[in-house]
Short mmCIF file of C-alpha atoms and ligand atoms in Angstrom, two decimals:
data_model
loop_
_atom_site.label_atom_id
_atom_site.label_comp_id
_atom_site.label_asym_id
_atom_site.label_seq_id
_atom_site.Cartn_x
_atom_site.Cartn_y
_atom_site.Cartn_z
CA MET A 15 107.57 107.62 114.24
CA GLN A 16 104.02 107.33 112.96
CA TYR A 17 103.49 107.87 109.25
CA PHE A 18 100.52 108.68 107.05
CA ILE A 19 100.52 108.13 103.27
CA GLU A 20 98.01 109.75 100.93
CA THR A 21 97.93 108.25 97.44
CA TYR A 22 96.90 109.93 94.17
CA GLY A 23 96.87 108.66 90.58
CA CYS A 24 96.84 105.14 89.20
CA GLN A 25 97.05 101.69 90.77
CA MET A 26 100.82 101.70 90.28
CA ASN A 27 100.93 104.43 92.89
CA VAL A 28 98.64 102.44 95.18
CA ALA A 29 101.05 99.51 94.89
CA ASP A 30 104.06 101.78 95.41
CA SER A 31 102.50 103.23 98.56
CA GLU A 32 102.20 99.69 99.92
CA LEU A 33 105.86 99.16 99.08
CA VAL A 34 106.81 102.36 100.89
CA ALA A 35 104.69 101.30 103.89
CA GLY A 36 106.58 97.98 103.95
CA LEU A 37 109.90 99.84 103.92
CA LEU A 38 108.87 102.20 106.71
CA ASN A 39 107.53 99.36 108.87
CA GLY A 40 110.85 97.58 108.37
CA ALA A 41 112.66 100.69 109.62
CA GLY A 42 110.58 100.71 112.82
CA HIS A 43 107.94 103.32 111.92
CA GLN A 44 104.22 102.63 112.33
CA PRO A 45 101.26 103.53 110.15
CA THR A 46 98.48 105.72 111.46
CA ALA A 47 95.09 106.43 109.91
CA ARG A 48 95.05 109.90 111.49
CA ILE A 49 97.00 112.57 109.70
CA ASP A 50 97.06 114.81 112.80
CA GLU A 51 98.90 112.10 114.74
CA ALA A 52 101.54 111.50 112.09
CA GLY A 53 105.15 112.59 112.44
CA ILE A 54 105.72 111.80 108.76
CA ILE A 55 103.18 112.75 106.08
CA LEU A 56 103.84 111.46 102.58
CA LEU A 57 101.89 112.34 99.44
CA ASN A 58 102.35 109.84 96.61
CA THR A 59 101.50 111.97 93.62
CA CYS A 60 100.31 111.94 90.00
CA SER A 61 101.04 114.24 87.05
CA VAL A 62 99.10 112.57 84.27
CA ARG A 63 96.84 115.58 83.68
CA GLU A 64 97.15 119.19 84.78
CA LYS A 65 94.25 118.72 87.19
CA ALA A 66 95.98 115.81 88.92
CA GLU A 67 99.02 117.99 89.50
CA GLU A 68 96.87 120.90 90.72
CA THR A 69 95.15 118.61 93.21
CA VAL A 70 98.52 117.66 94.65
CA LEU A 71 99.70 121.26 94.86
CA ASN A 72 96.45 122.35 96.54
CA ARG A 73 96.77 119.57 99.06
CA LEU A 74 100.33 120.60 99.80
CA SER A 75 99.21 124.18 100.40
CA GLN A 76 96.75 122.87 102.99
CA LEU A 77 99.54 120.94 104.66
CA ALA A 78 101.54 124.17 105.01
CA ALA A 79 99.18 125.21 107.82
CA LEU A 80 99.69 121.90 109.57
CA LYS A 81 103.45 122.28 109.27
CA LYS A 82 103.25 125.77 110.78
CA ARG A 83 101.36 124.39 113.78
CA ASP A 84 103.76 121.54 114.19
CA PRO A 85 107.14 122.27 112.55
CA GLY A 86 108.49 118.87 113.64
CA THR A 87 106.19 117.03 111.22
CA LEU A 88 108.04 115.80 108.15
CA ILE A 89 106.26 116.36 104.85
CA GLY A 90 107.42 114.36 101.84
CA VAL A 91 106.38 114.30 98.20
CA LEU A 92 106.77 110.98 96.39
CA GLY A 93 105.79 109.70 92.97
CA CYS A 94 105.23 111.23 89.57
CA THR A 95 104.80 114.90 90.53
CA ALA A 96 107.94 114.62 92.64
CA LYS A 97 109.79 113.49 89.52
CA ASN A 98 108.03 115.92 87.19
CA LEU A 99 108.55 119.07 89.24
CA ALA A 100 111.59 118.01 91.30
CA GLU A 101 113.56 121.01 92.60
CA SER A 102 110.92 123.53 91.55
CA LEU A 103 108.54 121.91 94.04
CA LEU A 104 110.78 123.04 96.88
CA GLU A 105 110.93 126.54 95.46
CA SER A 106 107.14 126.90 95.46
CA MET A 107 106.61 124.82 98.62
CA PRO A 108 109.64 125.48 100.84
CA PHE A 109 108.03 123.71 103.83
CA VAL A 110 108.28 120.38 102.00
CA ASP A 111 111.00 118.31 103.70
CA LEU A 112 111.82 115.76 101.04
CA VAL A 113 111.11 114.95 97.40
CA LEU A 114 111.59 111.39 96.12
CA GLY A 115 110.84 110.07 92.63
CA PRO A 116 109.41 106.59 91.91
CA ASP A 117 112.81 104.88 91.68
CA SER A 118 114.27 106.28 94.92
CA TYR A 119 112.05 104.77 97.62
CA ARG A 120 114.73 102.46 98.95
CA ARG A 121 116.48 105.51 100.36
CA LEU A 122 113.40 106.79 102.20
CA PRO A 123 114.18 105.48 105.73
CA GLN A 124 117.74 106.81 105.52
CA ILE A 125 116.55 110.16 104.12
CA ILE A 126 114.02 110.53 106.92
CA ASN A 127 116.83 110.07 109.45
CA GLU A 128 119.05 112.56 107.64
CA ARG A 129 116.30 115.14 107.43
CA GLN A 130 115.71 114.95 111.16
CA THR A 131 119.30 115.83 111.92
CA SER A 132 120.15 118.30 109.17
CA ASN A 133 118.77 121.39 107.48
CA VAL A 134 119.07 120.01 103.98
CA HIS A 135 115.87 119.22 102.08
CA PRO A 136 116.77 116.02 100.21
CA VAL A 137 115.65 115.69 96.58
CA ASP A 138 116.24 112.44 94.70
CA THR A 139 114.33 111.99 91.47
CA LYS A 140 116.89 110.04 89.47
CA LEU A 141 115.31 107.32 87.37
CA SER A 142 116.82 103.87 87.24
CA ARG A 143 117.03 101.38 84.42
CA ILE A 144 117.02 98.45 86.83
CA GLU A 145 115.13 99.27 90.03
CA LEU A 146 112.24 96.80 90.44
CA TYR A 147 112.06 96.59 94.25
CA GLU A 148 111.99 92.83 93.79
CA ASP A 149 113.31 92.01 97.24
CA LEU A 150 110.91 94.28 99.12
CA TYR A 151 107.64 93.19 100.65
CA PRO A 152 104.69 95.53 100.37
CA SER A 153 102.48 96.13 103.38
CA ARG A 154 99.12 95.51 101.74
CA ALA A 155 95.87 97.16 102.75
CA ALA A 156 93.33 94.68 104.11
CA SER A 157 91.15 93.81 101.13
CA VAL A 158 90.31 90.85 98.94
CA ASN A 159 92.63 92.09 96.21
CA ALA A 160 96.43 92.15 96.20
CA TRP A 161 98.15 94.46 93.71
CA ILE A 162 101.33 92.99 92.27
CA SER A 163 103.45 95.24 90.13
CA ILE A 164 105.10 93.15 87.40
CA MET A 165 106.97 95.85 85.58
CA ARG A 166 107.92 99.50 85.93
CA GLY A 167 108.21 102.36 83.47
CA CYS A 168 107.02 102.66 79.89
CA ASN A 169 108.71 102.75 76.48
CA LYS A 170 105.68 103.54 74.36
CA PHE A 171 105.99 107.33 74.39
CA CYS A 172 102.43 108.13 73.42
CA THR A 173 102.86 111.77 72.48
CA PHE A 174 100.36 113.09 75.07
CA CYS A 175 101.74 111.15 78.02
CA VAL A 176 104.04 112.15 80.84
CA VAL A 177 104.47 108.64 82.27
CA PRO A 178 107.63 107.66 80.30
CA PHE A 179 109.23 110.81 81.76
CA THR A 180 108.06 110.33 85.34
CA ARG A 181 108.64 106.58 85.53
CA GLY A 182 111.45 106.01 83.08
CA ARG A 183 112.29 103.00 80.94
CA GLU A 184 110.33 99.82 80.93
CA ARG A 185 111.69 96.88 82.92
CA SER A 186 110.06 93.61 83.97
CA ARG A 187 110.44 91.54 87.13
CA ALA A 188 111.49 87.90 86.95
CA LEU A 189 108.56 85.49 86.59
CA ALA A 190 109.54 83.36 89.59
CA GLY A 191 109.52 86.35 91.96
CA ILE A 192 106.06 87.41 90.81
CA VAL A 193 104.69 83.88 91.26
CA GLU A 194 106.25 83.75 94.73
CA GLU A 195 104.63 87.06 95.64
CA ALA A 196 101.24 85.74 94.44
CA ARG A 197 101.74 82.64 96.58
CA SER A 198 102.57 84.74 99.60
CA ALA A 199 99.54 87.03 99.02
CA VAL A 200 97.28 83.96 98.90
CA GLY A 201 98.88 82.78 102.14
CA GLN A 202 97.92 86.12 103.71
CA GLY A 203 94.30 85.58 102.68
CA PHE A 204 94.05 87.51 99.41
CA GLN A 205 91.84 85.74 96.87
CA GLU A 206 92.18 88.13 93.99
CA ILE A 207 95.44 89.20 92.36
CA THR A 208 95.74 92.15 89.99
CA LEU A 209 98.93 92.33 87.94
CA LEU A 210 100.00 95.91 87.35
CA GLY A 211 102.05 97.75 84.76
CA GLN A 212 101.71 100.67 82.35
CA ASN A 213 101.44 98.12 79.54
CA VAL A 214 101.37 94.74 81.19
CA ASN A 215 101.29 92.77 77.98
CA SER A 216 104.69 93.97 76.89
CA TYR A 217 106.02 92.11 79.96
CA ARG A 218 109.17 90.17 79.08
CA SER A 219 111.62 88.32 81.27
CA GLY A 220 114.05 86.03 79.46
CA THR A 221 111.91 83.82 77.24
CA ASP A 222 108.73 84.51 79.23
CA GLY A 223 106.13 86.91 77.92
CA PHE A 224 102.86 88.06 79.46
CA ALA A 225 100.97 84.93 78.39
CA GLN A 226 103.45 82.68 80.26
CA LEU A 227 103.27 84.93 83.32
CA LEU A 228 99.46 84.92 83.35
CA ALA A 229 99.39 81.13 83.10
CA ALA A 230 101.94 80.76 85.90
CA VAL A 231 100.08 83.06 88.31
CA ALA A 232 96.71 81.49 87.43
CA ALA A 233 98.17 78.12 88.42
CA VAL A 234 99.06 79.29 91.94
CA PRO A 235 96.72 77.38 94.29
CA GLY A 236 94.23 79.70 95.97
CA VAL A 237 94.21 82.42 93.30
CA ARG A 238 90.46 82.59 92.83
CA ARG A 239 90.55 85.62 90.54
CA LEU A 240 93.31 87.08 88.42
CA ARG A 241 93.08 90.51 86.79
CA PHE A 242 95.54 92.81 85.02
CA ILE A 243 95.79 96.50 84.06
CA SER A 244 96.51 97.98 81.60
CA PRO A 245 97.25 96.10 78.42
CA HIS A 246 98.15 97.98 75.24
CA PRO A 247 96.12 97.06 72.13
CA SER A 248 99.28 96.63 70.02
CA ASP A 249 100.69 93.95 72.34
CA MET A 250 97.47 91.96 72.81
CA GLY A 251 98.47 88.66 71.22
CA GLU A 252 96.46 85.52 70.54
CA ASP A 253 98.60 83.76 73.14
CA VAL A 254 97.24 86.00 75.90
CA LEU A 255 93.65 85.42 74.80
CA ALA A 256 94.25 81.66 74.68
CA VAL A 257 95.62 81.63 78.24
CA MET A 258 92.64 83.71 79.40
CA ALA A 259 90.27 81.24 77.79
CA ALA A 260 92.07 78.25 79.31
CA HIS A 261 91.95 79.46 82.95
CA TYR A 262 88.58 79.90 84.63
CA ASN A 263 90.17 82.08 87.31
CA ILE A 264 91.46 84.73 84.90
CA CYS A 265 88.68 87.30 84.91
CA LYS A 266 86.92 87.87 81.62
CA SER A 267 87.25 91.60 81.62
CA ILE A 268 89.77 93.67 79.68
CA HIS A 269 90.59 97.34 79.97
CA LEU A 270 91.71 98.25 76.47
CA PRO A 271 92.52 101.94 76.05
CA LEU A 272 91.40 103.19 72.63
CA GLN A 273 92.26 106.90 73.14
CA ALA A 274 90.85 107.96 69.73
CA GLY A 275 89.00 106.53 66.75
CA ALA A 276 90.60 108.26 63.75
CA ASP A 277 93.78 106.89 62.22
CA ARG A 278 95.43 110.28 61.76
CA VAL A 279 94.91 111.08 65.45
CA LEU A 280 96.10 107.64 66.54
CA ARG A 281 99.23 108.11 64.43
CA ARG A 282 99.89 111.54 65.90
CA MET A 283 99.36 110.05 69.36
CA ASN A 284 101.91 107.34 68.47
CA ARG A 285 99.46 104.64 69.55
CA THR A 286 100.83 102.18 66.91
CA TYR A 287 97.45 100.66 65.92
CA THR A 288 94.75 101.70 63.49
CA LYS A 289 91.02 101.99 64.05
CA GLN A 290 90.53 98.82 61.98
CA GLU A 291 93.08 96.87 64.01
CA TYR A 292 91.43 97.96 67.24
CA LEU A 293 87.97 96.97 66.01
CA GLN A 294 89.28 93.59 64.86
CA LEU A 295 90.92 93.03 68.23
CA ALA A 296 87.71 93.88 70.11
CA ALA A 297 85.78 91.47 67.90
CA ARG A 298 88.40 88.76 68.34
CA ILE A 299 88.31 89.13 72.14
CA ARG A 300 84.54 88.61 72.13
CA GLU A 301 84.93 85.60 69.86
CA VAL A 302 87.58 83.86 71.98
CA LEU A 303 86.16 85.01 75.34
CA PRO A 304 82.38 85.12 75.09
CA GLY A 305 80.88 87.46 77.66
CA CYS A 306 84.19 89.25 78.25
CA THR A 307 83.57 92.86 79.22
CA LEU A 308 85.56 95.68 77.66
CA SER A 309 86.34 99.06 79.13
CA THR A 310 88.44 101.85 77.69
CA ASP A 311 90.11 105.25 78.02
CA ILE A 312 89.39 108.05 75.55
CA ILE A 313 91.04 111.42 75.10
CA VAL A 314 89.01 114.10 73.32
CA GLY A 315 90.42 117.30 71.90
CA PHE A 316 93.87 115.98 71.08
CA PRO A 317 95.73 118.83 69.28
CA GLY A 318 94.23 119.39 65.84
CA GLU A 319 91.43 116.81 66.24
CA THR A 320 88.78 117.74 63.66
CA GLU A 321 85.05 117.38 64.05
CA ALA A 322 85.10 114.48 61.57
CA GLU A 323 87.91 112.77 63.50
CA PHE A 324 86.02 113.17 66.75
CA GLY A 325 83.01 111.65 64.93
CA GLU A 326 85.13 108.55 64.26
CA THR A 327 85.75 108.14 68.00
CA LEU A 328 81.98 108.26 68.55
CA GLU A 329 81.54 105.74 65.76
CA VAL A 330 84.00 103.26 67.31
CA MET A 331 82.26 103.64 70.69
CA ARG A 332 78.91 102.86 69.03
CA GLN A 333 80.39 99.82 67.31
CA VAL A 334 82.30 98.33 70.23
CA GLN A 335 79.67 99.05 72.91
CA PHE A 336 82.11 99.28 75.82
CA ASP A 337 80.87 98.33 79.27
CA SER A 338 82.44 101.49 80.60
CA ALA A 339 84.75 104.27 79.49
CA PHE A 340 87.04 106.72 81.27
CA THR A 341 86.89 109.90 79.25
CA PHE A 342 89.37 112.75 79.44
CA LYS A 343 89.84 116.13 77.83
CA TYR A 344 93.36 116.41 76.44
CA SER A 345 95.64 118.11 78.93
CA PRO A 346 98.98 119.40 77.61
CA ARG A 347 101.90 118.04 79.60
CA PRO A 348 105.06 120.15 79.33
CA GLY A 349 107.90 118.26 77.68
CA THR A 350 105.71 115.81 75.76
CA LYS A 351 105.71 115.71 71.96
CA ALA A 352 102.03 116.62 71.55
CA THR A 353 102.60 120.08 73.03
CA GLU A 354 104.53 120.90 69.83
CA TYR A 355 101.50 120.18 67.65
CA HIS A 356 99.42 123.04 66.30
CA ASP A 357 96.10 123.13 68.14
CA PRO A 358 93.43 125.35 66.63
CA VAL A 359 90.59 123.69 68.59
CA ASN A 360 89.37 125.91 71.42
CA ASP A 361 88.54 124.70 74.89
CA ALA A 362 84.77 125.20 74.59
CA VAL A 363 84.72 122.86 71.60
CA LYS A 364 86.78 120.28 73.49
CA GLN A 365 84.47 120.48 76.48
CA ALA A 366 81.43 120.08 74.21
CA ARG A 367 83.02 117.00 72.62
CA LEU A 368 83.68 115.50 76.04
CA ASP A 369 80.04 116.08 76.98
CA ARG A 370 78.86 114.48 73.73
CA LEU A 371 81.06 111.46 74.31
CA ILE A 372 79.76 111.00 77.86
CA THR A 373 76.18 111.41 76.63
CA LEU A 374 76.77 108.68 74.06
CA GLN A 375 78.42 106.23 76.45
CA LYS A 376 76.08 106.55 79.43
CA PRO A 377 73.12 104.67 77.93
CA ILE A 378 75.50 102.09 76.42
CA SER A 379 76.97 101.31 79.87
CA LEU A 380 73.47 101.18 81.31
CA ARG A 381 72.27 98.81 78.59
CA ARG A 382 75.26 96.49 79.08
CA ASN A 383 74.40 96.31 82.79
CA GLN A 384 70.68 95.85 82.14
CA GLN A 385 71.49 92.75 80.10
CA LEU A 386 72.35 91.07 83.42
CA ILE A 387 68.99 91.78 85.07
CA GLY A 388 67.26 88.50 85.87
CA SER A 389 70.47 86.48 85.86
CA THR A 390 72.49 85.14 88.78
CA VAL A 391 76.08 86.30 89.04
CA GLU A 392 78.94 85.20 91.26
CA VAL A 393 80.14 88.07 93.43
CA LEU A 394 83.24 88.32 95.59
CA ILE A 395 82.21 90.51 98.52
CA GLU A 396 84.65 93.36 99.08
CA LYS A 397 83.22 95.99 101.41
CA GLU A 398 80.24 97.77 102.86
CA SER A 399 78.17 99.64 100.32
CA LYS A 400 78.45 103.42 100.47
CA LYS A 401 74.68 103.57 100.08
CA SER A 402 73.72 101.62 103.20
CA PRO A 403 75.38 99.91 106.18
CA GLN A 404 72.93 97.04 105.62
CA GLN A 405 74.42 96.24 102.22
CA TRP A 406 77.61 94.79 100.81
CA ALA A 407 79.35 95.75 97.58
CA GLY A 408 81.34 93.26 95.54
CA ARG A 409 82.42 92.63 91.99
CA THR A 410 81.59 90.05 89.38
CA ASP A 411 84.26 88.24 87.43
CA SER A 412 83.47 90.70 84.62
CA ASN A 413 84.35 93.60 86.95
CA LYS A 414 80.87 94.97 87.59
CA TRP A 415 79.92 96.26 91.04
CA VAL A 416 76.91 94.64 92.65
CA VAL A 417 75.19 95.92 95.79
CA PHE A 418 72.89 93.70 97.89
CA ASP A 419 71.53 93.16 101.43
CA LYS A 420 74.10 91.53 103.71
CA GLU A 421 71.87 88.89 105.33
CA TRP A 422 74.24 86.08 106.41
CA SER A 423 77.14 86.85 104.05
CA GLN A 424 80.64 88.16 104.90
CA PRO A 425 83.39 90.07 103.04
CA GLY A 426 85.81 87.74 101.26
CA GLU A 427 83.04 85.24 100.46
CA PHE A 428 81.91 84.27 96.98
CA VAL A 429 78.12 84.44 96.80
CA ASN A 430 75.48 84.02 94.13
CA VAL A 431 73.49 87.19 93.65
CA HIS A 432 70.32 87.51 91.65
CA VAL A 433 70.44 90.78 89.71
CA ASP A 434 67.24 92.83 90.13
CA GLY A 435 68.20 96.14 88.63
CA SER A 436 70.86 98.53 87.50
CA PHE A 437 71.55 102.04 88.73
CA GLY A 438 74.41 104.37 87.87
CA ILE A 439 77.45 102.23 87.21
CA ALA A 440 76.40 99.42 89.58
CA LEU A 441 73.94 96.57 89.76
CA GLN A 442 71.43 95.95 92.52
CA GLY A 443 70.52 92.42 93.60
CA HIS A 444 69.73 89.99 96.38
CA LEU A 445 71.44 86.88 97.70
CA ASN A 446 70.34 83.69 96.05
CA SER A 447 69.81 80.71 98.28
CA ASP A 448 71.50 77.57 96.95
CA LEU A 449 68.10 76.04 96.37
CA GLU A 450 67.06 78.91 94.14
CA ALA A 451 70.31 78.67 92.22
CA LEU A 452 69.76 74.93 91.72
CA ASN A 453 66.21 75.58 90.56
CA ALA A 454 67.48 78.12 88.08
CA VAL A 455 69.88 75.56 86.64
CA ALA A 456 67.16 72.88 86.50
N1 SAH B 501 99.47 103.01 80.45
C1 SAH B 501 98.10 103.18 80.37
C2 SAH B 501 97.59 104.58 80.64
C3 SAH B 501 98.04 105.32 81.79
S1 SAH B 501 97.40 106.93 81.92
C4 SAH B 501 97.71 102.84 78.99
O1 SAH B 501 98.45 103.03 78.04
O2 SAH B 501 96.61 102.42 78.87
C5 SAH B 501 95.66 106.65 81.99
C6 SAH B 501 94.89 107.38 80.95
O3 SAH B 501 95.03 108.77 81.11
C7 SAH B 501 95.35 107.14 79.52
O4 SAH B 501 94.86 105.97 78.99
C8 SAH B 501 94.81 108.35 78.81
O5 SAH B 501 93.51 108.13 78.32
C9 SAH B 501 94.78 109.42 79.88
N2 SAH B 501 95.80 110.43 79.66
C10 SAH B 501 97.14 110.26 79.68
N3 SAH B 501 97.77 111.43 79.40
C11 SAH B 501 96.78 112.35 79.19
C12 SAH B 501 96.79 113.73 78.85
N4 SAH B 501 97.91 114.39 78.65
N5 SAH B 501 95.59 114.35 78.72
C13 SAH B 501 94.43 113.68 78.92
N6 SAH B 501 94.38 112.38 79.23
C14 SAH B 501 95.54 111.71 79.37
FE1 SF4 B 502 101.47 106.64 78.64
FE2 SF4 B 502 101.20 105.39 76.35
FE3 SF4 B 502 102.89 104.44 78.18
FE4 SF4 B 502 100.27 104.28 78.57
S1 SF4 B 502 101.42 103.27 76.94
S2 SF4 B 502 101.80 104.95 80.04
S3 SF4 B 502 99.52 106.15 77.63
S4 SF4 B 502 103.09 106.38 77.09
FE1 F3S B 503 99.75 109.35 87.45
FE2 F3S B 503 102.18 108.46 87.54
FE3 F3S B 503 100.19 106.77 87.48
S1 F3S B 503 101.49 110.18 86.36
S2 F3S B 503 98.65 107.85 86.30
S3 F3S B 503 100.62 108.18 89.08
S4 F3S B 503 102.18 106.48 86.55
#
């Protein structure tokens, strides 16, 4: 049968969808880019905030019409919402054929067969302490970047977060298998590898930690760029920074979620670092890795966050000067610890804080980008720009998007681009001829 997978949520889900595609291909099914042609439609879902879950449920309601037109089409829900809502999903969406949590994908081909011959709607959302899908090969989307998941689950239990409940306990893959997968991705033409996990730097396999893993993958011939998301500030050791400094192909760009600036809030979030420790870490990163860009995640309106505490978040943002920030309004997730906290702050105040945070960060991001105007940056070309079919879009080592006229260049190539300007979150430039680049050096 032909299948169509729609992916929501974080990069872990993107990687999981590629794993599922690999499994389905192995069972003789074929991918299609057209949902109306598909005999199997799978949504790989996210529950991290209420809105993410609503998006999934709205999408499913739309699919109900499709199912009515063509009752033979199988509709499956995978991923975090599948785990989070489990049986109740079938109650509200009885047309859904199957519900599989993140640790049950191995059974998908078999469950599809069963569903075709029986009236039962299979639900399997059991979490596993060991499932790592180590022996499975993902079917990767054509791109310059290969996602490699190095661990699954999370043990941090930040009090706002549903992930430890949807993805279960933390477990790491063996180092050798990850290195082998990187080698194979390079063989397939991928030049950039991104290592994935909910807190990649708590990776541990035998005596190997994240620093050893990074060094081993960086040493794979043909890995031109190596990235990772997301590290946790508490596990960001000197050893990791040293390995980053020692390997030119490990990108100098770190996503370091702060979440909040005030110690009392950080404690109530169970983030396990203080404002001071975070600031010291950011300073240390810039000392060891000059030019390294920093991005972050912030939650405003955590239960009981006072105006003064919110002010401390703004203060940290002013001090650190992040290159970019993903900002969220706190969204209560049933079953998490934070929902038990008293929360006298009303929604209008939370929304106003979010707006203030965005207003503060916008010019900071712009200024960080403007610092590159006039310089020449190395860009790995990824795809056509959304703005114009005459332009490519690619990223710098420091993870900034650059848009420029195609001229002679092709996706997958590294090119030198002269930065002319900055707009929105991206940079605008033009291709540098080698001569120009040489002149600039001279
Ligand atoms: N493991 C990653 C985060 C995964 S979730 C890490 O620790 O960095 C991505 C981001 O979503 C988090 O960093 C957080 O800022 C946000 N987030 C998670 N739960 C949330 C909630 N209940 N409400 C609002 N934002 C949330
Ligand atoms: Fe959630 Fe915290 Fe784990 Fe990140 S580290 S996935 S925020 S519990
Ligand atoms: Fe969402 Fe699950 Fe990722 S809740 S953010 S898809 S781990």
